[in-house]
Every structure is written in C-alpha cells, then in structure tokens.
Short mmCIF file of C-alpha atoms in Angstrom, two decimals:
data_model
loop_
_atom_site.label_atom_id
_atom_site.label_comp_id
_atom_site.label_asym_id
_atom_site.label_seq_id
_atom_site.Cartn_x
_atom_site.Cartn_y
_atom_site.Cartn_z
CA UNK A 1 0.00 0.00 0.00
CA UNK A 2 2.91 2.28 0.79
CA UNK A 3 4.80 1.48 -2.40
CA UNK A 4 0.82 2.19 -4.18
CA UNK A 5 0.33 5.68 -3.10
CA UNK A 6 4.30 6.32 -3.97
CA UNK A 7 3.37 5.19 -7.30
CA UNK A 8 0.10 6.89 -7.58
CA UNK A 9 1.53 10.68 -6.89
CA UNK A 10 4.72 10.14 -8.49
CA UNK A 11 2.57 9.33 -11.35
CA UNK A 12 1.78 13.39 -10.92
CA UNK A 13 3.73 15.72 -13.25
CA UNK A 14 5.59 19.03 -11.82
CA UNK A 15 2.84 20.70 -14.05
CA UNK A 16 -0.24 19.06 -11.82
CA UNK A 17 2.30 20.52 -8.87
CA UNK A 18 2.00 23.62 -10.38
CA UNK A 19 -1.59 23.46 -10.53
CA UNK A 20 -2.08 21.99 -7.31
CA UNK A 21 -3.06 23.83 -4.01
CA UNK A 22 0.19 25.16 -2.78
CA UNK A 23 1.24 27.30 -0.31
CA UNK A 24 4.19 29.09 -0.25
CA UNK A 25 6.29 28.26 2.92
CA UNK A 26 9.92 29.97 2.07
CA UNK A 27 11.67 30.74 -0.75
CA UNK A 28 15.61 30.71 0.13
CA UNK A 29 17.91 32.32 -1.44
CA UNK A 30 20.30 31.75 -4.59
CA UNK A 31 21.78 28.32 -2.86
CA UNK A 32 18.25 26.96 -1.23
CA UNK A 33 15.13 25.73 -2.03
CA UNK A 34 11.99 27.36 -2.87
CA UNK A 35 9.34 25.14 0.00
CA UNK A 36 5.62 24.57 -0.03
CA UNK A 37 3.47 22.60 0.53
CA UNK A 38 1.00 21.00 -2.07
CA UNK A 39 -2.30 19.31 -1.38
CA UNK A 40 -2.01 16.05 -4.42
CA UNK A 41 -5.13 13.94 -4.23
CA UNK A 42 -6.24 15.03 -0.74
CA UNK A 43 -2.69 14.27 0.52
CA UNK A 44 -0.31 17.22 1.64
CA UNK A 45 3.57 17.35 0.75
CA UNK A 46 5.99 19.28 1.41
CA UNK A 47 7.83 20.26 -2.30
CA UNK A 48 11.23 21.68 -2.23
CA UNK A 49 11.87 23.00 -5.30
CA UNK A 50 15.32 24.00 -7.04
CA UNK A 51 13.94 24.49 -10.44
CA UNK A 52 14.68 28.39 -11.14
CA UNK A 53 17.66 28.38 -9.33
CA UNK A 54 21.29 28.97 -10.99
CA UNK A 55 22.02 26.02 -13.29
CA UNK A 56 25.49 25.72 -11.42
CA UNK A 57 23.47 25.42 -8.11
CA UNK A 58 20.68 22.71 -9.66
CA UNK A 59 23.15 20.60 -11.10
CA UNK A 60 25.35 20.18 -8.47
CA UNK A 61 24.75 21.16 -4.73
CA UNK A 62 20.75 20.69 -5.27
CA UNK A 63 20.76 17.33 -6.30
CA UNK A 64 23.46 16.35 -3.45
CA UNK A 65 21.03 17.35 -1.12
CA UNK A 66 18.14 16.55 -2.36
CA UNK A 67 19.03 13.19 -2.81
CA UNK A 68 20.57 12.86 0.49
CA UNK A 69 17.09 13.84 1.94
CA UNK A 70 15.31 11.33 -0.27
CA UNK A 71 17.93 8.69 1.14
CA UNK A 72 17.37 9.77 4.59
CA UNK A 73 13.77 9.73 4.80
CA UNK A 74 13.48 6.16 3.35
CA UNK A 75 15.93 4.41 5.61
CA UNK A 76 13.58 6.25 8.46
CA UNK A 77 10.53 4.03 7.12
CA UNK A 78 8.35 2.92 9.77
CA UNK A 79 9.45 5.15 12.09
CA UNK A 80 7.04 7.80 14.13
CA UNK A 81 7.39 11.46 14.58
CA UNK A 82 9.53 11.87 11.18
CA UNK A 83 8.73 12.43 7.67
CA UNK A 84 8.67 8.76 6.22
CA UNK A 85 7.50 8.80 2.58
CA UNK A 86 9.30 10.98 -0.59
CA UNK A 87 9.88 11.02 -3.63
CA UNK A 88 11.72 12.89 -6.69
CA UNK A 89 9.52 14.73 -8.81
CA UNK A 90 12.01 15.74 -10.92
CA UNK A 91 15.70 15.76 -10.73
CA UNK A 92 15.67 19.78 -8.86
CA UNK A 93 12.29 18.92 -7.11
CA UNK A 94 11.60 16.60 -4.01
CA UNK A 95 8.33 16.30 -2.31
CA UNK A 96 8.45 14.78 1.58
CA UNK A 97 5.59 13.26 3.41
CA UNK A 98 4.16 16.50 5.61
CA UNK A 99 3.44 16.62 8.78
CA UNK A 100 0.63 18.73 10.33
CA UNK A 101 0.95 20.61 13.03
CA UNK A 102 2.74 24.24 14.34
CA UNK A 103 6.36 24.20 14.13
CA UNK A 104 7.91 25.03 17.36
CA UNK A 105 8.81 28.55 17.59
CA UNK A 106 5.07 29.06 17.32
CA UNK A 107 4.31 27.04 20.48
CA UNK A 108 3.34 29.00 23.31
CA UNK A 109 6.09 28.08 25.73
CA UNK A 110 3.67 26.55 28.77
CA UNK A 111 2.50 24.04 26.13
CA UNK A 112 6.09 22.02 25.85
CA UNK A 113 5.79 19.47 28.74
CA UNK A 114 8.67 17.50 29.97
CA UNK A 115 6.86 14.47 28.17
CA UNK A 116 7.01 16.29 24.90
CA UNK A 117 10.77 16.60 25.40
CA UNK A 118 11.36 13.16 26.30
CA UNK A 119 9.42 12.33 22.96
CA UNK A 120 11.62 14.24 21.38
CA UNK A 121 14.36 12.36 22.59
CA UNK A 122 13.36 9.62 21.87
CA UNK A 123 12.85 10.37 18.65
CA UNK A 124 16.50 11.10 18.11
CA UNK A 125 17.62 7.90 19.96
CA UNK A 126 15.43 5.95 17.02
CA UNK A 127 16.96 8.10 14.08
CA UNK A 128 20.22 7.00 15.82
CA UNK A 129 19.49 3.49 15.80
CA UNK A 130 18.79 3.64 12.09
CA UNK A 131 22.67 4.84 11.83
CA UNK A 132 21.48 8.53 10.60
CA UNK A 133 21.31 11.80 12.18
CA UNK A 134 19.84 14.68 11.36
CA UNK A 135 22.44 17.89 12.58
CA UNK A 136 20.02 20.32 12.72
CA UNK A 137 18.23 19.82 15.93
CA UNK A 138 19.17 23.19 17.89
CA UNK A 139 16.51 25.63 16.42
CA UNK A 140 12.86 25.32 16.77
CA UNK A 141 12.07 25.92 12.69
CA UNK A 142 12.45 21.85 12.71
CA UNK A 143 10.32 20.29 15.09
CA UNK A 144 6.76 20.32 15.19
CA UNK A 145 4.13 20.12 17.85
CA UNK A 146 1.49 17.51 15.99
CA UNK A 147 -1.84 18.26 16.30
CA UNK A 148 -2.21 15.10 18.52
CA UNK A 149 0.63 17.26 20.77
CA UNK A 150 3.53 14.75 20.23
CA UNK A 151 6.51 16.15 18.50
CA UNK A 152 7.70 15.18 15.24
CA UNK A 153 11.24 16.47 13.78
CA UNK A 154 11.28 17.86 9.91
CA UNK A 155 14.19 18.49 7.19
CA UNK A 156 16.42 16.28 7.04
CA UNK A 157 18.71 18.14 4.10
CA UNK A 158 21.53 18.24 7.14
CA UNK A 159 21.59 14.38 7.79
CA UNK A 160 24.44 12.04 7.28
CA UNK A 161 24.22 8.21 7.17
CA UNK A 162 26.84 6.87 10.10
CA UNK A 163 26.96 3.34 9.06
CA UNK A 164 30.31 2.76 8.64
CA UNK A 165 31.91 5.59 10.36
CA UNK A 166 34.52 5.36 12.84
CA UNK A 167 32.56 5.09 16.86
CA UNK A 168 34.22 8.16 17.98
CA UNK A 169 32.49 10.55 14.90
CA UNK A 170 29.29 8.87 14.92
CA UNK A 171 29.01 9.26 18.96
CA UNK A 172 30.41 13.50 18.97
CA UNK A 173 27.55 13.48 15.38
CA UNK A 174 24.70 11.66 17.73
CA UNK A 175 25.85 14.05 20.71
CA UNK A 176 25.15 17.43 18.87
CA UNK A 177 21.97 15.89 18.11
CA UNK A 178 20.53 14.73 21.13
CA UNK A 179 22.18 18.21 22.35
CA UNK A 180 19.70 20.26 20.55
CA UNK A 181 16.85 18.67 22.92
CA UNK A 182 18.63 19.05 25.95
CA UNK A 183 18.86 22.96 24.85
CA UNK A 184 15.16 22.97 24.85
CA UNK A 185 14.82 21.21 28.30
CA UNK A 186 17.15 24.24 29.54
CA UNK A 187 14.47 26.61 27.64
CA UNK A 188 11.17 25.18 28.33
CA UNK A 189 11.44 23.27 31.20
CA UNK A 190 14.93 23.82 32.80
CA UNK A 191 13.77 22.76 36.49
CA UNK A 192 12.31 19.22 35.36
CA UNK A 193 15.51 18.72 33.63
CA UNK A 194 17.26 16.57 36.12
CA UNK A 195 20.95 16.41 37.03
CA UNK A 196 21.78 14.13 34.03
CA UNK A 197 20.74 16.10 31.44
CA UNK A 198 22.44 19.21 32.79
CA UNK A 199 26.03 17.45 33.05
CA UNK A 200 25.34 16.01 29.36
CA UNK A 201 23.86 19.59 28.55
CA UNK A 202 27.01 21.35 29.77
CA UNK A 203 29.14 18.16 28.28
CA UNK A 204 27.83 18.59 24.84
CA UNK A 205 27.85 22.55 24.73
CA UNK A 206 31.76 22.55 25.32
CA UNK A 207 32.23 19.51 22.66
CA UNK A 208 29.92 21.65 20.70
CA UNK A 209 32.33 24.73 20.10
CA UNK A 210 35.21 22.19 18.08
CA UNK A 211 31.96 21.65 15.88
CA UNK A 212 33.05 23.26 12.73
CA UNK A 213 30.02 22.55 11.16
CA UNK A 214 27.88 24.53 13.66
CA UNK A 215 24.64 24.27 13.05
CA UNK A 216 23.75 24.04 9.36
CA UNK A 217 25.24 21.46 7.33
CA UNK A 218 24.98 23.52 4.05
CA UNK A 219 23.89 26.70 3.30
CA UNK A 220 22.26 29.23 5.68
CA UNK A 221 18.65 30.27 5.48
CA UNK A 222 19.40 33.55 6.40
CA UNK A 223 17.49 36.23 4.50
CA UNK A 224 14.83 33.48 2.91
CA UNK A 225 11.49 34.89 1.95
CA UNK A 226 8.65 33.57 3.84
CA UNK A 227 5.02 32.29 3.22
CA UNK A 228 2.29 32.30 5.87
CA UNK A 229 3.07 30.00 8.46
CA UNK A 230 0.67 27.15 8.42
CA UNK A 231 -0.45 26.18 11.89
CA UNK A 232 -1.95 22.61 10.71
#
C-alpha cells in the first residue's frame, strides 16, 4: 500500500504541482530551495523546489542534497514522529511526506511538557538506531508540535548516514543531536531537567564549540522569503 500511493503521486507531473493547491512556505535564497506545501489527491507534501535556481546550483549542490534527503527519509521508514514517505519529482524537485501541526517557535512556551521533550528524545535515539542523524536539531524551525501534541522532527537536508563511520564521529555526530533537545529542556522546562541532562547539557555545549560545522550542514537560510506560516 505504501509502495501504491508512492506510485500513484509520483505518477503526478511538476505541471499538476503547479496546478495543485500550494502554499508558499519559504523561498531561500540563490543556494536553497523554494518550499511549499502542495495538497495532491487530498494528501499534503511538502515540495522543495530547485527548479529556477542557478544552473550551477541545480546541477550540483541541489541534487546532493536533495538526494541525500530522499535517502534519509526512506531508511527512516516505519518510524514515528519523522517524515517517512518521498519522492523525486524531478531531478531539482523533491516532495516529503508532511506533517501537520505548528512548528515550534510558534508554540506557546507553557505548552512544551517534559513528556514532549522526552518524545523528542526519543525520537533522536530511534533516528540514531537507524545509523542517521539529522544535525540540525538546535533551532525550533524543525520540530513540530502535531496536532495530537507529540513532537515530530522535519528536514532532514543536514543528515548524514553513520553506518560505517569510525565510533568516535558517529558518537560526537549523535551528541550534537541529542544536544539540541537538551537545549530545549534548559528553555522550556529547565527545572524538570534533572541532574543528568544538565552534566550532558554542559558536556555537549563545550564539545559543541570544536563543531566546525555549527549548526547548518549547508547553506544558511538567512534572509529566505517567507510564506504564511501554516499552523496545521
């Protein structure tokens, strides 16, 4: 049935895309994707879109990550609280499985319980166990509170497969992962984090400044034009 409804709206052409119900969500600059999200036979996807962008950029750095996103999101099949269906529409346009729901950073704080948090680690200990992580866990424009109030973690552009890399990178790639939660236990809830968390909070923040990839594993989306934010 999966494999079915792959086949069904990869049967759809970028021109149905185009005539689809889309909203626009952000449109990056020379080096990113333009994002929105398309309704396709009453299912919603998220569609980034490299199509207009510099040939130099679509032909090279575009299709590295958009096929490193398509990779990632497959091997996460199965799995809850992640994006778990995509496919290429063409070879400058992906569209990902989307996931209602307000992203965090419009959450009102008092709504992120310590069991949301410890969802959300869990979540990262299961990407883990698929040997993947995602890099891009420290801001709030990536997770999502679900409309059912369990979190969910988007965009996985940033993510590199571990399988086969040495134990000591994997562990320092799965720490600034699982770091970007505990920075969110210091902001929502710092007095339910425990004493744990804090040492591996403090731990992970000083590993954190030999990270030379800080933050985003490609390039920034600084200065992006944005859509309406869609709260569903």
């Amino acid at each position: 049935h999966h494999r079915d409804g792959i086949h069904v709206v990869r049967a759809v052409s970028e021109s149905r895309i185009a005539k689809a119900d889309v909203q626009l969500l952000r449109d990056g600059r020379w080096g990113n994707a333009r994002v929105s999200v398309a309704n396709i036979n009453g299912k919603r996807w998220t569609i980034k879109d490299f199509s207009d962008r510099h040939w130099l950029v679509k032909n090279s750095f575009a299709k590295f990550v958009l096929w490193r996103e398509l990779k990632a999101v497959r091997k996460l099949h199965g799995l809850e609280g992640v994006p778990t269906e995509a496919f290429m529409v063409t070879p400058h346009m992906l569209a990902i499985e989307y996931i209602p729901g307000r992203v965090l950073n419009r959450v009102p704080k008092e709504e992120v319980s310590p069991t949301f948090l410890e969802e959300c680690e869990e979540i990262i200990r299961s990407i883990h166990a698929r040997h993947l992580v995602h890099l891009d866990t420290r801001g709030t424009s990536n997770w999502v509170m679900q409309v059912n109030g369990k979190p969910a973690l988007i965009d996985f552009q940033a993510s590199v497969d571990t399988q086969g890399l040495p134990q000591k990178i994997r562990s320092f790639m799965e720490d600034m992962d699982i770091g970007g939660v505990y920075k969110k236990w210091k902001k929502y809830c710092p007095d339910e984090m425990g004493e744990f968390r804090e040492k591996e909070n403090e731990r992970i923040a000083k590993l954190r400044k030999l990270w030379v990839l800080r933050g985003y594993f490609g390039v920034k989306k600084r200065n992006a034009k944005h859509g309406k934010p869609i709260d569903n």
